Amino acid sequence: AQSVTQLGSHVSVSEGALVLLRCNYSSSVPPYLFWYVQYPNQGLQLLLKYTSAATLVKGINGFEAEFKKSETSFHLTKPSAHMRDAAEYFCAVSVSSGTYKYIFGTGTRLKVLA
Amino acid sequence: ETGVTQSPTHLIKTRGQQVTLRCSSQSGHNTVSWYQQALGQGPQFIFQYYREEENGRGNFPPRFSGLQFPNYSSELNVNALELDDSALYLCASSTGTSGGTDTQYFGPGTRLTVL
């Protein structure tokens, strides 16, 4: 069965520091992977997605993620954190079971310290 | 803004009652999915509709049901509410034409509290 695991339910970084949010996947077929962000009291917004076209995927707000098959990882990074990046981040895999549905990780709450 | 709206924003019900949550998808999006997000958890897939037919279901009991209408609106109905049904309910729309790479656009959610 396909799944994703997010390591670290809470991550704190200083403003201007590197952001690294970890996501590992489990899949017997080439996966389609997504990163979403959820701000307080809001729905989920797509940051980026991996569709097998390129292993380094650039998204919105300066975020990017690299698909590494050998490590079954799809970690999200941003070179310099900003206060507005404080939110909850979810990694998801698209799973085929008659239709396509998302399987989400449990989320990582990012805190940015001034 | 994703162009997906949900109503109501918040709802309080008592155990045993029934509730209907509503979603308005982006125009042209023939697929709508519903998710349940319990506090501190990631969203869990409830079911998906494509062109008014249910075409996929997660591990939720039959008291969770839905409808999709031709005008890109949809409903999630929950009967015989239980305390554990307290959660944020999210709908997400997509074109349904790109298979596994389809991007799902999420609404802001309805926060349901069951007392």
mmCIF file of C-alpha atoms in Angstrom:
data_model
loop_
_atom_site.group_PDB
_atom_site.id
_atom_site.type_symbol
_atom_site.label_atom_id
_atom_site.label_comp_id
_atom_site.label_asym_id
_atom_site.label_seq_id
_atom_site.Cartn_x
_atom_site.Cartn_y
_atom_site.Cartn_z
ATOM 1 C CA ALA A 1 0.000 0.000 0.000
ATOM 2 C CA GLN A 2 1.187 3.494 -0.778
ATOM 3 C CA SER A 3 1.795 5.882 2.091
ATOM 4 C CA VAL A 4 3.843 8.873 3.204
ATOM 5 C CA THR A 5 5.604 9.504 6.491
ATOM 6 C CA GLN A 6 6.506 12.951 7.723
ATOM 7 C CA LEU A 7 9.328 12.994 10.241
ATOM 8 C CA GLY A 8 8.965 15.650 12.891
ATOM 9 C CA SER A 9 5.529 16.904 13.856
ATOM 10 C CA HIS A 10 7.035 20.247 14.875
ATOM 11 C CA VAL A 11 10.008 22.095 13.361
ATOM 12 C CA SER A 12 11.370 25.442 14.543
ATOM 13 C CA VAL A 13 13.779 27.584 12.552
ATOM 14 C CA SER A 14 15.083 31.111 12.886
ATOM 15 C CA GLU A 15 14.019 33.712 10.369
ATOM 16 C CA GLY A 16 16.483 33.576 7.479
ATOM 17 C CA ALA A 17 17.560 30.007 8.201
ATOM 18 C CA LEU A 18 17.151 26.981 5.972
ATOM 19 C CA VAL A 19 13.817 25.188 6.127
ATOM 20 C CA LEU A 20 13.877 21.396 5.731
ATOM 21 C CA LEU A 21 10.676 19.384 6.123
ATOM 22 C CA ARG A 22 11.006 15.649 5.636
ATOM 23 C CA CYS A 23 8.720 13.298 3.754
ATOM 24 C CA ASN A 24 9.363 9.650 2.929
ATOM 25 C CA TYR A 25 7.062 7.618 0.742
ATOM 26 C CA SER A 26 6.252 3.973 0.312
ATOM 27 C CA SER A 27 5.099 2.872 -3.112
ATOM 28 C CA SER A 28 5.477 -0.121 -5.386
ATOM 29 C CA VAL A 29 4.866 2.015 -8.445
ATOM 30 C CA PRO A 30 6.276 5.412 -9.442
ATOM 31 C CA PRO A 31 4.496 7.815 -7.113
ATOM 32 C CA TYR A 32 2.920 11.177 -7.710
ATOM 33 C CA LEU A 33 3.791 13.353 -4.719
ATOM 34 C CA PHE A 34 2.477 16.667 -3.472
ATOM 35 C CA TRP A 35 3.255 19.241 -0.799
ATOM 36 C CA TYR A 36 0.437 21.363 0.584
ATOM 37 C CA VAL A 37 0.481 24.169 3.141
ATOM 38 C CA GLN A 38 -2.320 24.975 5.571
ATOM 39 C CA TYR A 39 -2.451 28.345 7.289
ATOM 40 C CA PRO A 40 -4.538 28.682 10.462
ATOM 41 C CA ASN A 41 -8.267 28.390 9.836
ATOM 42 C CA GLN A 42 -7.761 27.893 6.120
ATOM 43 C CA GLY A 43 -7.869 25.054 3.618
ATOM 44 C CA LEU A 44 -4.888 23.457 1.927
ATOM 45 C CA GLN A 45 -2.896 25.270 -0.741
ATOM 46 C CA LEU A 46 -0.693 23.439 -3.232
ATOM 47 C CA LEU A 47 3.000 24.283 -2.933
ATOM 48 C CA LEU A 48 4.353 21.895 -5.556
ATOM 49 C CA LYS A 49 3.942 18.458 -7.073
ATOM 50 C CA TYR A 50 6.151 15.731 -8.525
ATOM 51 C CA THR A 51 4.834 14.080 -11.659
ATOM 52 C CA SER A 52 8.022 12.282 -12.802
ATOM 53 C CA ALA A 53 9.014 14.999 -15.281
ATOM 54 C CA ALA A 54 11.925 16.380 -13.223
ATOM 55 C CA THR A 55 13.348 15.274 -9.890
ATOM 56 C CA LEU A 56 13.847 18.832 -8.596
ATOM 57 C CA VAL A 57 10.510 20.571 -8.384
ATOM 58 C CA LYS A 58 10.147 24.274 -7.759
ATOM 59 C CA GLY A 59 7.007 25.592 -6.172
ATOM 60 C CA ILE A 60 5.473 28.769 -4.912
ATOM 61 C CA ASN A 61 6.827 31.057 -2.194
ATOM 62 C CA GLY A 62 10.425 29.966 -2.794
ATOM 63 C CA PHE A 63 9.908 26.320 -1.825
ATOM 64 C CA GLU A 64 11.327 23.361 -3.705
ATOM 65 C CA ALA A 65 11.498 19.615 -3.248
ATOM 66 C CA GLU A 66 13.731 16.905 -4.649
ATOM 67 C CA PHE A 67 12.486 13.432 -5.492
ATOM 68 C CA LYS A 68 15.099 10.826 -4.520
ATOM 69 C CA LYS A 69 14.079 7.334 -5.535
ATOM 70 C CA SER A 70 17.063 5.689 -3.829
ATOM 71 C CA GLU A 71 16.053 7.235 -0.519
ATOM 72 C CA THR A 72 12.265 7.129 -1.152
ATOM 73 C CA SER A 73 12.194 10.754 -0.094
ATOM 74 C CA PHE A 74 10.573 13.985 -1.203
ATOM 75 C CA HIS A 75 11.834 16.561 1.292
ATOM 76 C CA LEU A 76 10.659 20.175 1.133
ATOM 77 C CA THR A 77 13.223 22.969 1.430
ATOM 78 C CA LYS A 78 13.438 26.730 1.393
ATOM 79 C CA PRO A 79 16.798 28.525 1.620
ATOM 80 C CA SER A 80 15.621 31.347 3.883
ATOM 81 C CA ALA A 81 12.636 31.171 6.210
ATOM 82 C CA HIS A 82 10.250 34.077 6.561
ATOM 83 C CA MET A 83 7.789 34.721 9.349
ATOM 84 C CA ARG A 84 4.907 34.232 6.900
ATOM 85 C CA ASP A 85 6.053 30.611 6.314
ATOM 86 C CA ALA A 86 4.751 29.616 9.740
ATOM 87 C CA ALA A 87 2.028 27.077 8.977
ATOM 88 C CA GLU A 88 1.319 23.357 8.798
ATOM 89 C CA TYR A 89 2.779 21.444 5.873
ATOM 90 C CA PHE A 90 1.425 18.196 4.482
ATOM 91 C CA CYS A 91 3.034 15.720 2.140
ATOM 92 C CA ALA A 92 0.660 13.583 0.085
ATOM 93 C CA VAL A 93 0.831 10.739 -2.425
ATOM 94 C CA SER A 94 -1.751 10.201 -5.136
ATOM 95 C CA VAL A 95 -3.037 6.635 -4.980
ATOM 96 C CA SER A 96 -4.977 4.754 -7.638
ATOM 97 C CA SER A 97 -7.815 2.590 -6.332
ATOM 98 C CA GLY A 98 -10.471 2.800 -9.000
ATOM 99 C CA THR A 99 -10.015 6.521 -8.776
ATOM 100 C CA TYR A 100 -7.186 8.728 -7.655
ATOM 101 C CA LYS A 101 -7.201 9.885 -4.052
ATOM 102 C CA TYR A 102 -4.633 11.573 -1.852
ATOM 103 C CA ILE A 103 -3.048 9.846 1.118
ATOM 104 C CA PHE A 104 -1.718 12.540 3.443
ATOM 105 C CA GLY A 105 1.006 12.456 6.023
ATOM 106 C CA THR A 106 0.300 13.599 9.561
ATOM 107 C CA GLY A 107 1.738 17.044 8.921
ATOM 108 C CA THR A 108 4.632 19.161 10.189
ATOM 109 C CA ARG A 109 3.978 22.418 11.968
ATOM 110 C CA LEU A 110 6.657 24.971 11.094
ATOM 111 C CA LYS A 111 7.445 27.696 13.584
ATOM 112 C CA VAL A 112 9.641 30.614 12.523
ATOM 113 C CA LEU A 113 11.484 32.441 15.275
ATOM 114 C CA ALA A 114 12.332 36.122 15.010
ATOM 115 C CA GLU B 1 -7.883 31.701 -3.413
ATOM 116 C CA THR B 2 -8.700 28.323 -4.921
ATOM 117 C CA GLY B 3 -12.181 29.173 -6.152
ATOM 118 C CA VAL B 4 -13.648 26.443 -3.952
ATOM 119 C CA THR B 5 -16.103 27.555 -1.287
ATOM 120 C CA GLN B 6 -17.710 25.681 1.584
ATOM 121 C CA SER B 7 -20.608 26.397 3.897
ATOM 122 C CA PRO B 8 -21.174 26.744 6.719
ATOM 123 C CA THR B 9 -17.843 27.733 8.232
ATOM 124 C CA HIS B 10 -18.667 26.291 11.637
ATOM 125 C CA LEU B 11 -21.398 23.978 12.853
ATOM 126 C CA ILE B 12 -22.352 22.549 16.231
ATOM 127 C CA LYS B 13 -24.555 19.457 16.450
ATOM 128 C CA THR B 14 -25.475 16.933 19.101
ATOM 129 C CA ARG B 15 -24.869 13.211 18.975
ATOM 130 C CA GLY B 16 -27.432 11.349 16.875
ATOM 131 C CA GLN B 17 -28.334 14.312 14.688
ATOM 132 C CA GLN B 18 -27.824 14.594 10.941
ATOM 133 C CA VAL B 19 -25.767 17.233 9.136
ATOM 134 C CA THR B 20 -25.332 18.464 5.569
ATOM 135 C CA LEU B 21 -22.186 20.278 4.474
ATOM 136 C CA ARG B 22 -21.968 22.095 1.154
ATOM 137 C CA CYS B 23 -19.227 22.762 -1.350
ATOM 138 C CA SER B 24 -19.041 24.793 -4.536
ATOM 139 C CA SER B 25 -16.312 23.685 -6.913
ATOM 140 C CA GLN B 26 -14.459 25.570 -9.598
ATOM 141 C CA SER B 27 -16.370 25.781 -12.845
ATOM 142 C CA GLY B 28 -15.295 22.984 -15.154
ATOM 143 C CA HIS B 29 -14.081 20.741 -12.340
ATOM 144 C CA ASN B 30 -16.002 17.493 -12.722
ATOM 145 C CA THR B 31 -14.418 15.758 -9.747
ATOM 146 C CA VAL B 32 -15.006 16.548 -6.087
ATOM 147 C CA SER B 33 -13.399 14.767 -3.162
ATOM 148 C CA TRP B 34 -14.263 15.041 0.507
ATOM 149 C CA TYR B 35 -11.792 14.667 3.362
ATOM 150 C CA GLN B 36 -12.070 14.554 7.142
ATOM 151 C CA GLN B 37 -9.293 16.219 9.116
ATOM 152 C CA ALA B 38 -9.322 15.443 12.816
ATOM 153 C CA LEU B 39 -7.431 17.766 15.138
ATOM 154 C CA GLY B 40 -3.685 17.325 14.752
ATOM 155 C CA GLN B 41 -4.016 14.863 11.876
ATOM 156 C CA GLY B 42 -3.715 14.892 8.122
ATOM 157 C CA PRO B 43 -6.857 14.810 5.982
ATOM 158 C CA GLN B 44 -8.452 11.381 5.490
ATOM 159 C CA PHE B 45 -10.213 10.546 2.224
ATOM 160 C CA ILE B 46 -13.970 10.011 2.596
ATOM 161 C CA PHE B 47 -15.167 9.647 -1.010
ATOM 162 C CA GLN B 48 -15.004 11.118 -4.482
ATOM 163 C CA TYR B 49 -17.625 12.001 -7.070
ATOM 164 C CA TYR B 50 -17.142 12.333 -10.798
ATOM 165 C CA ARG B 51 -19.960 13.694 -12.949
ATOM 166 C CA GLU B 52 -22.517 13.045 -10.181
ATOM 167 C CA GLU B 53 -21.501 9.424 -9.558
ATOM 168 C CA GLU B 54 -19.517 8.138 -6.589
ATOM 169 C CA ASN B 55 -16.335 6.577 -7.985
ATOM 170 C CA GLY B 56 -14.211 5.974 -4.922
ATOM 171 C CA ARG B 57 -14.630 5.618 -1.185
ATOM 172 C CA GLY B 58 -12.331 5.555 1.791
ATOM 173 C CA ASN B 59 -12.728 3.679 5.051
ATOM 174 C CA PHE B 60 -15.865 5.471 6.232
ATOM 175 C CA PRO B 61 -19.230 3.906 7.152
ATOM 176 C CA PRO B 62 -22.358 4.263 4.973
ATOM 177 C CA ARG B 63 -23.776 6.964 7.246
ATOM 178 C CA PHE B 64 -21.378 9.237 5.354
ATOM 179 C CA SER B 65 -22.976 9.933 1.995
ATOM 180 C CA GLY B 66 -22.772 12.540 -0.697
ATOM 181 C CA LEU B 67 -24.281 14.136 -3.730
ATOM 182 C CA GLN B 68 -22.837 16.052 -6.638
ATOM 183 C CA PHE B 69 -24.941 18.332 -8.814
ATOM 184 C CA PRO B 70 -24.536 19.493 -12.436
ATOM 185 C CA ASN B 71 -23.827 23.069 -11.324
ATOM 186 C CA TYR B 72 -20.493 22.033 -9.694
ATOM 187 C CA SER B 73 -21.943 22.036 -6.187
ATOM 188 C CA SER B 74 -21.865 19.048 -3.878
ATOM 189 C CA GLU B 75 -22.963 17.892 -0.438
ATOM 190 C CA LEU B 76 -21.622 15.693 2.308
ATOM 191 C CA ASN B 77 -24.288 14.190 4.545
ATOM 192 C CA VAL B 78 -23.554 12.515 7.848
ATOM 193 C CA ASN B 79 -26.293 10.642 9.699
ATOM 194 C CA ALA B 80 -26.396 9.547 13.331
ATOM 195 C CA LEU B 81 -23.552 11.836 14.358
ATOM 196 C CA GLU B 82 -20.974 10.505 16.795
ATOM 197 C CA LEU B 83 -18.560 12.435 18.986
ATOM 198 C CA ASP B 84 -15.646 11.226 16.831
ATOM 199 C CA ASP B 85 -17.164 12.940 13.807
ATOM 200 C CA SER B 86 -15.955 16.258 15.221
ATOM 201 C CA ALA B 87 -13.418 17.458 12.663
ATOM 202 C CA LEU B 88 -12.663 19.861 9.837
ATOM 203 C CA TYR B 89 -14.324 18.669 6.642
ATOM 204 C CA LEU B 90 -12.615 19.671 3.436
ATOM 205 C CA CYS B 91 -13.814 19.420 -0.105
ATOM 206 C CA ALA B 92 -11.441 19.502 -3.036
ATOM 207 C CA SER B 93 -12.197 19.866 -6.706
ATOM 208 C CA SER B 94 -10.201 18.839 -9.739
ATOM 209 C CA THR B 95 -10.687 18.458 -13.448
ATOM 210 C CA GLY B 96 -10.478 14.673 -13.302
ATOM 211 C CA THR B 97 -8.621 14.593 -16.601
ATOM 212 C CA SER B 98 -4.999 14.108 -15.505
ATOM 213 C CA GLY B 99 -5.217 10.911 -13.494
ATOM 214 C CA GLY B 100 -2.764 10.717 -10.660
ATOM 215 C CA THR B 101 -1.179 14.084 -11.411
ATOM 216 C CA ASP B 102 -4.453 15.959 -11.066
ATOM 217 C CA THR B 103 -4.134 18.859 -8.660
ATOM 218 C CA GLN B 104 -6.884 19.015 -6.086
ATOM 219 C CA TYR B 105 -7.990 22.513 -5.079
ATOM 220 C CA PHE B 106 -9.221 22.682 -1.500
ATOM 221 C CA GLY B 107 -11.896 24.801 0.078
ATOM 222 C CA PRO B 108 -11.428 26.425 3.503
ATOM 223 C CA GLY B 109 -13.367 23.684 5.258
ATOM 224 C CA THR B 110 -16.306 23.343 7.620
ATOM 225 C CA ARG B 111 -15.493 22.866 11.292
ATOM 226 C CA LEU B 112 -18.039 20.405 12.760
ATOM 227 C CA THR B 113 -18.342 19.990 16.505
ATOM 228 C CA VAL B 114 -20.484 17.167 17.872
ATOM 229 C CA LEU B 115 -21.539 17.467 21.514
#
